[in-house]
Amino acid sequence: MILDGRKIRQEKFEELKKEIELLKNKPSIAVIQVGNNSTSNIYIRSKEKAAKELGCKFKHIKFEEDVLEEEILTTIDKLNNDKNIDGILIQMPIPNHLNTGVIQNRVISTKDIDGLTDINAGLLFHNKDSFIPCTPKGIMEMLKYYDIDVTGKHVVIVGRSTLVGKPLSTIMLNNNATVTICHSYTSNLKDITTKADILVVAVGKKNIIDASMIKSSAVVIDVGINREDSLLCGDVNFESVKVKCSYITPVPGGVGQMTVLSLYQNLFKAYKLNNKQ
Ligand code: NAP
C-alpha cells in the first residue's frame, strides 16, 4: 500500500487554512537564504507557494554568497524581536565560511520552526514539548494517519543527520520503538535492514535499498530525494520493494509533502505561542 503524503497534506492543509482564515493577523514566516543554490531556490518557491495557499505571510531574505556572518546574525536578531514574524527558517545549505551551528542557534527557540536549535533538540531529547524538525515530525504524522503503531516495533533508520535520522531516532524511542541507526560506517547494512519492521532511509543515494534488503511486509519510508535528468527519485528501489513490503512512501508524493505540512504546522504553533499575551 502506498503511503500517500499528497493526500494527507491536502486534507491537513484544508484544516489549517480554515483556522488561519479566522485569524485577524496571519502567521508570518521569514526564510533566510545565502547565495543562489538552485535546489534551495526550488524549495523556497515551494514553501512560498504553500504559504500563499494557507494565507500566511512569507518574507524571503536573500544574502550574497560572500556575506559576513555578523550581518546574518544582526538580521536574525531583528527577526527575533519583530512581533510581526512568527517563524524563522535558515535555508540550507549555507556557504562554508559561515558557521551553521552559530547561525541556527541565533534563532530564538520560540520561532525555530525547523526545530534545529540546541534548545529544541534538547527538549526533544528529554521528551518535552518542542519544535520538532519537519521531516521526522511529518513521518510520525504519516504513520499515525495510517494507524501504524511503532510501539515495540524494530525501527531501523539509515542515516544519522541532525535534520532527519538523529531526531527521528529520538522520537521513535520516545514512542517506545526499538531503534537501530545505520550510517556510512555500518558494516553489513543488509543484515540490519532485513530485521526492520519499519525501515526509514535518509541517505541521498538512489537504490541504496532494494527488495533483498527488506523483510516481507516491512513498512518502508523513503526520505531520499535524488535528481536524475530532472526526475526525482528516492533512495529505495520502489518497483522491486513495493511488491514485498506492506507500506511504502513514493518519491515524489511521500515524505516531502509531509515535510512542508509540518513546517506550516510548526509555524501555526509558533504563531499561537507568540500571540499568547
Ligand atoms: P545527510 O546529512 O547527507 O546525511 C546522510 C546520511 O546517510 C549520513 O548519516 C551518512 O552517514 C549516511 N550514509 C551515507 N552513505 C551511506 C551508506 N552507504 N550506507 C549507510 N548510510 C550512509 O543527508 P540528510 O539531510 O539527512 O538527507 C538525506 C536524504 O534525504 C537526501 O536525499 C535529502 O535530499 C533527503 N531529504 C528529504 C527530505 C524530505 O522532505 N523528503 C527532507 C530532508 C532531506 P555518515 O553520517 O556516516 O556520513
Short mmCIF file of C-alpha atoms and ligand atoms in Angstrom, two decimals:
data_model
loop_
_atom_site.label_atom_id
_atom_site.label_comp_id
_atom_site.label_asym_id
_atom_site.label_seq_id
_atom_site.Cartn_x
_atom_site.Cartn_y
_atom_site.Cartn_z
CA MET A 1 0.00 0.00 0.00
CA ILE A 2 1.18 3.46 -0.84
CA LEU A 3 1.53 5.99 1.99
CA ASP A 4 0.11 9.00 0.23
CA GLY A 5 1.77 12.18 1.50
CA ARG A 6 -0.03 14.33 -1.04
CA LYS A 7 -3.45 13.25 0.20
CA ILE A 8 -2.56 13.83 3.86
CA ARG A 9 -1.07 17.23 3.10
CA GLN A 10 -4.17 18.26 1.17
CA GLU A 11 -6.52 17.24 3.98
CA LYS A 12 -4.43 18.81 6.75
CA PHE A 13 -3.86 21.98 4.73
CA GLU A 14 -7.63 22.40 4.40
CA GLU A 15 -7.97 22.16 8.19
CA LEU A 16 -5.12 24.59 8.77
CA LYS A 17 -6.45 27.00 6.15
CA LYS A 18 -9.79 27.20 7.94
CA GLU A 19 -8.09 28.02 11.24
CA ILE A 20 -5.91 30.67 9.61
CA GLU A 21 -8.91 32.25 7.87
CA LEU A 22 -10.34 33.04 11.29
CA LEU A 23 -7.23 34.96 12.38
CA LYS A 24 -7.04 38.74 12.07
CA ASN A 25 -3.25 38.78 11.86
CA LYS A 26 -1.92 35.99 9.69
CA PRO A 27 1.04 33.77 10.67
CA SER A 28 4.23 35.04 9.13
CA ILE A 29 7.38 33.15 8.14
CA ALA A 30 10.82 34.58 7.30
CA VAL A 31 13.19 32.48 5.19
CA ILE A 32 16.88 33.39 5.09
CA GLN A 33 18.85 32.25 2.05
CA VAL A 34 22.56 32.75 1.44
CA GLY A 35 23.76 32.56 -2.16
CA ASN A 36 21.77 31.25 -5.09
CA ASN A 37 21.75 27.46 -4.80
CA SER A 38 19.33 26.24 -7.48
CA THR A 39 17.84 23.46 -5.31
CA SER A 40 17.32 25.96 -2.48
CA ASN A 41 15.54 28.25 -4.96
CA ILE A 42 13.13 25.40 -5.81
CA TYR A 43 12.50 24.60 -2.14
CA ILE A 44 11.91 28.24 -1.24
CA ARG A 45 9.48 28.69 -4.12
CA SER A 46 7.50 25.66 -3.00
CA LYS A 47 7.42 26.95 0.61
CA GLU A 48 6.22 30.33 -0.64
CA LYS A 49 3.51 28.67 -2.71
CA ALA A 50 2.36 26.73 0.36
CA ALA A 51 2.32 29.93 2.44
CA LYS A 52 0.08 31.61 -0.14
CA GLU A 53 -2.22 28.61 -0.27
CA LEU A 54 -2.66 28.80 3.52
CA GLY A 55 -2.95 32.57 3.72
CA CYS A 56 0.34 33.01 5.62
CA LYS A 57 2.77 35.88 5.10
CA PHE A 58 6.10 34.98 3.56
CA LYS A 59 9.28 37.03 3.78
CA HIS A 60 12.31 35.93 1.74
CA ILE A 61 15.63 37.47 2.79
CA LYS A 62 18.44 36.71 0.37
CA PHE A 63 22.12 37.41 1.09
CA GLU A 64 25.04 37.37 -1.33
CA GLU A 65 27.28 34.27 -1.21
CA ASP A 66 30.13 36.24 0.47
CA VAL A 67 28.01 37.88 3.19
CA LEU A 68 29.64 38.32 6.60
CA GLU A 69 28.29 36.13 9.39
CA GLU A 70 27.71 39.21 11.56
CA GLU A 71 25.29 40.62 9.01
CA ILE A 72 23.17 37.46 9.08
CA LEU A 73 23.22 37.37 12.90
CA THR A 74 22.08 41.00 13.07
CA THR A 75 19.19 40.20 10.72
CA ILE A 76 18.19 37.17 12.81
CA ASP A 77 18.23 39.36 15.96
CA LYS A 78 15.86 41.80 14.27
CA LEU A 79 13.53 38.99 13.20
CA ASN A 80 13.66 37.50 16.72
CA ASN A 81 12.42 40.83 18.09
CA ASP A 82 9.91 41.52 15.32
CA LYS A 83 6.36 40.91 16.61
CA ASN A 84 5.18 40.51 13.02
CA ILE A 85 7.38 37.48 12.40
CA ASP A 86 6.32 34.16 13.93
CA GLY A 87 8.75 31.68 12.41
CA ILE A 88 12.32 31.90 11.10
CA LEU A 89 13.96 29.37 8.83
CA ILE A 90 17.56 29.25 7.58
CA GLN A 91 17.55 27.57 4.17
CA MET A 92 20.35 25.01 3.96
CA PRO A 93 22.98 24.68 2.66
CA ILE A 94 24.84 27.85 3.55
CA PRO A 95 28.40 28.60 2.31
CA ASN A 96 31.35 27.04 4.14
CA HIS A 97 32.74 30.29 5.54
CA LEU A 98 29.63 30.56 7.75
CA ASN A 99 29.16 28.61 10.98
CA THR A 100 25.89 26.71 10.58
CA GLY A 101 25.54 25.96 14.31
CA VAL A 102 26.06 29.57 15.34
CA ILE A 103 23.58 30.85 12.77
CA GLN A 104 20.90 28.25 13.51
CA ASN A 105 21.23 28.78 17.25
CA ARG A 106 20.78 32.54 16.92
CA VAL A 107 17.11 31.92 16.07
CA ILE A 108 15.04 32.32 19.22
CA SER A 109 13.71 28.88 20.20
CA THR A 110 10.06 30.03 20.08
CA LYS A 111 10.43 30.96 16.39
CA ASP A 112 12.60 27.94 15.49
CA ILE A 113 10.03 26.27 13.25
CA ASP A 114 12.69 23.94 11.83
CA GLY A 115 13.42 22.64 15.34
CA LEU A 116 17.16 22.83 14.77
CA THR A 117 18.34 24.94 17.70
CA ASP A 118 20.15 23.20 20.54
CA ILE A 119 17.30 24.23 22.85
CA ASN A 120 14.63 22.46 20.81
CA ALA A 121 16.90 19.45 20.20
CA GLY A 122 17.45 19.23 23.99
CA LEU A 123 13.74 19.49 24.73
CA LEU A 124 13.04 16.72 22.23
CA PHE A 125 15.77 14.57 23.80
CA HIS A 126 14.05 14.98 27.17
CA ASN A 127 10.65 14.23 25.62
CA LYS A 128 9.34 17.71 26.42
CA ASP A 129 7.19 19.94 24.23
CA SER A 130 9.38 21.43 21.49
CA PHE A 131 9.54 22.37 17.84
CA ILE A 132 10.27 19.06 16.12
CA PRO A 133 12.29 19.04 12.85
CA CYS A 134 9.82 18.95 9.97
CA THR A 135 10.75 15.70 8.24
CA PRO A 136 10.72 13.44 11.34
CA LYS A 137 7.54 15.16 12.51
CA GLY A 138 5.96 14.51 9.11
CA ILE A 139 6.98 10.85 9.15
CA MET A 140 5.35 10.35 12.55
CA GLU A 141 2.18 12.08 11.37
CA MET A 142 2.07 9.89 8.29
CA LEU A 143 2.42 6.69 10.36
CA LYS A 144 -0.31 7.91 12.69
CA TYR A 145 -2.61 8.73 9.76
CA TYR A 146 -2.33 5.14 8.53
CA ASP A 147 -2.66 3.69 12.06
CA ILE A 148 0.84 2.25 12.01
CA ASP A 149 1.82 1.90 15.67
CA VAL A 150 5.56 2.00 16.36
CA THR A 151 5.30 0.66 19.94
CA GLY A 152 7.60 -2.32 20.35
CA LYS A 153 8.50 -2.31 16.65
CA HIS A 154 12.07 -2.58 15.45
CA VAL A 155 12.69 0.67 13.60
CA VAL A 156 15.86 0.83 11.51
CA ILE A 157 16.92 4.29 10.37
CA VAL A 158 19.59 4.53 7.68
CA GLY A 159 21.19 8.00 8.00
CA ARG A 160 22.07 9.96 11.16
CA SER A 161 21.81 13.60 10.12
CA THR A 162 20.69 16.23 12.62
CA LEU A 163 17.90 17.08 10.17
CA VAL A 164 16.37 13.61 9.83
CA GLY A 165 17.99 10.48 11.29
CA LYS A 166 19.00 11.65 14.76
CA PRO A 167 15.80 13.48 15.72
CA LEU A 168 13.69 10.68 14.26
CA SER A 169 15.55 8.10 16.36
CA THR A 170 14.75 10.15 19.48
CA ILE A 171 11.07 10.48 18.57
CA MET A 172 10.84 6.76 17.86
CA LEU A 173 12.42 5.98 21.23
CA ASN A 174 10.04 8.42 22.91
CA ASN A 175 7.25 6.44 21.27
CA ASN A 176 8.55 3.11 22.59
CA ALA A 177 10.04 1.71 19.40
CA THR A 178 13.27 -0.29 19.47
CA VAL A 179 15.68 1.72 17.34
CA THR A 180 18.77 0.89 15.31
CA ILE A 181 20.61 3.68 13.47
CA CYS A 182 22.87 2.95 10.49
CA HIS A 183 25.35 5.24 8.73
CA SER A 184 28.23 5.16 6.28
CA TYR A 185 30.45 3.18 8.69
CA THR A 186 27.83 0.50 9.34
CA SER A 187 29.03 -2.91 8.22
CA ASN A 188 26.62 -5.47 6.81
CA LEU A 189 23.82 -2.97 6.27
CA LYS A 190 21.64 -5.65 4.74
CA ASP A 191 21.82 -7.84 7.90
CA ILE A 192 20.31 -4.95 9.83
CA THR A 193 17.76 -3.62 7.34
CA THR A 194 16.27 -7.09 6.82
CA LYS A 195 15.38 -7.14 10.54
CA ALA A 196 13.38 -3.91 10.38
CA ASP A 197 9.64 -3.82 10.97
CA ILE A 198 9.82 -0.19 9.92
CA LEU A 199 12.71 0.91 7.71
CA VAL A 200 13.44 4.61 7.23
CA VAL A 201 16.02 5.52 4.61
CA ALA A 202 17.53 9.02 4.64
CA VAL A 203 20.83 8.82 2.79
CA GLY A 204 20.63 10.60 -0.56
CA LYS A 205 21.77 7.68 -2.75
CA LYS A 206 19.49 6.20 -5.37
CA ASN A 207 18.70 2.48 -5.00
CA ILE A 208 20.73 2.02 -1.82
CA ILE A 209 17.87 -0.23 -0.67
CA ASP A 210 16.40 -2.97 -2.86
CA ALA A 211 13.92 -5.80 -2.22
CA SER A 212 16.63 -8.18 -0.96
CA MET A 213 17.35 -5.74 1.90
CA ILE A 214 13.88 -5.68 3.45
CA LYS A 215 11.80 -8.09 5.44
CA SER A 216 8.48 -9.22 3.91
CA SER A 217 5.66 -6.89 4.99
CA ALA A 218 8.01 -4.22 6.37
CA VAL A 219 6.92 -0.58 6.34
CA VAL A 220 9.34 1.38 4.16
CA ILE A 221 9.75 5.14 4.49
CA ASP A 222 11.90 6.66 1.76
CA VAL A 223 13.17 10.11 2.72
CA GLY A 224 15.80 10.44 -0.01
CA ILE A 225 15.46 12.95 -2.81
CA ASN A 226 17.70 12.32 -5.79
CA ARG A 227 17.52 14.15 -9.09
CA GLU A 228 18.16 12.36 -12.34
CA ASP A 229 17.55 14.11 -15.67
CA SER A 230 15.19 16.48 -13.86
CA LEU A 231 13.23 13.49 -12.49
CA LEU A 232 13.02 12.86 -8.76
CA CYS A 233 13.56 9.52 -7.10
CA GLY A 234 14.20 8.29 -3.59
CA ASP A 235 16.83 6.05 -2.01
CA VAL A 236 14.70 2.91 -2.29
CA ASN A 237 14.21 0.87 -5.44
CA PHE A 238 10.47 1.49 -5.42
CA GLU A 239 9.39 -1.03 -8.08
CA SER A 240 11.09 -4.04 -6.50
CA VAL A 241 10.34 -3.10 -2.88
CA LYS A 242 6.66 -2.20 -3.30
CA VAL A 243 5.65 -5.81 -4.01
CA LYS A 244 7.41 -7.13 -0.90
CA CYS A 245 6.59 -4.52 1.74
CA SER A 246 3.27 -3.74 3.42
CA TYR A 247 3.52 0.05 3.07
CA ILE A 248 5.85 2.32 1.14
CA THR A 249 6.20 6.06 0.54
CA PRO A 250 6.60 7.19 -3.08
CA VAL A 251 9.10 9.84 -4.19
CA PRO A 252 7.78 12.35 -5.07
CA GLY A 253 4.46 12.46 -3.21
CA GLY A 254 5.54 10.94 0.09
CA VAL A 255 7.71 12.32 2.88
CA GLY A 256 8.45 15.60 1.06
CA GLN A 257 4.77 16.55 1.21
CA MET A 258 4.72 15.77 4.92
CA THR A 259 7.78 17.98 5.50
CA VAL A 260 6.02 21.03 4.04
CA LEU A 261 2.92 20.24 6.08
CA SER A 262 4.99 20.03 9.28
CA LEU A 263 6.66 23.35 8.56
CA TYR A 264 3.34 25.15 8.48
CA GLN A 265 2.01 23.23 11.49
CA ASN A 266 5.12 24.41 13.33
CA LEU A 267 4.53 27.96 12.09
CA PHE A 268 0.98 27.85 13.40
CA LYS A 269 2.26 26.59 16.76
CA ALA A 270 4.81 29.43 16.85
CA TYR A 271 2.09 31.93 15.94
CA LYS A 272 -0.02 30.79 18.86
CA LEU A 273 2.97 30.96 21.22
CA ASN A 274 3.92 34.44 20.05
CA ASN A 275 0.38 35.77 20.27
CA LYS A 276 -0.34 34.41 23.74
CA GLN A 277 -0.03 37.66 25.65
P1 NAP B 1 22.99 13.94 5.06
O1 NAP B 1 23.13 14.97 6.10
O2 NAP B 1 23.89 13.95 3.88
O3 NAP B 1 23.08 12.51 5.77
C1 NAP B 1 23.15 11.34 5.03
C2 NAP B 1 23.34 10.17 5.97
O4 NAP B 1 23.45 8.99 5.18
C3 NAP B 1 24.60 10.26 6.83
O5 NAP B 1 24.31 9.93 8.16
C4 NAP B 1 25.54 9.23 6.20
O6 NAP B 1 26.41 8.61 7.10
C5 NAP B 1 24.54 8.21 5.67
N1 NAP B 1 25.11 7.40 4.61
C6 NAP B 1 25.80 7.81 3.52
N2 NAP B 1 26.17 6.76 2.76
C7 NAP B 1 25.71 5.66 3.40
C8 NAP B 1 25.78 4.29 3.12
N3 NAP B 1 26.40 3.80 2.03
N4 NAP B 1 25.20 3.43 3.99
C9 NAP B 1 24.55 3.88 5.09
N5 NAP B 1 24.46 5.19 5.40
C10 NAP B 1 25.02 6.07 4.57
O7 NAP B 1 21.54 13.94 4.46
P2 NAP B 1 20.08 14.36 5.04
O8 NAP B 1 19.99 15.80 5.16
O9 NAP B 1 19.71 13.50 6.20
O10 NAP B 1 19.21 13.90 3.80
C11 NAP B 1 19.21 12.57 3.32
C12 NAP B 1 18.37 12.49 2.06
O11 NAP B 1 17.04 12.88 2.38
C13 NAP B 1 18.80 13.44 0.94
O12 NAP B 1 18.49 12.84 -0.29
C14 NAP B 1 17.92 14.66 1.14
O13 NAP B 1 17.70 15.38 -0.06
C15 NAP B 1 16.65 13.98 1.59
N6 NAP B 1 15.78 14.82 2.41
C16 NAP B 1 14.48 14.77 2.09
C17 NAP B 1 13.57 15.47 2.84
C18 NAP B 1 12.13 15.38 2.50
O14 NAP B 1 11.35 16.21 2.93
N7 NAP B 1 11.72 14.35 1.76
C19 NAP B 1 14.00 16.25 3.91
C20 NAP B 1 15.35 16.26 4.24
C21 NAP B 1 16.24 15.51 3.48
P3 NAP B 1 27.58 9.41 7.89
O15 NAP B 1 26.88 10.17 8.97
O16 NAP B 1 28.47 8.36 8.38
O17 NAP B 1 28.20 10.32 6.87
#
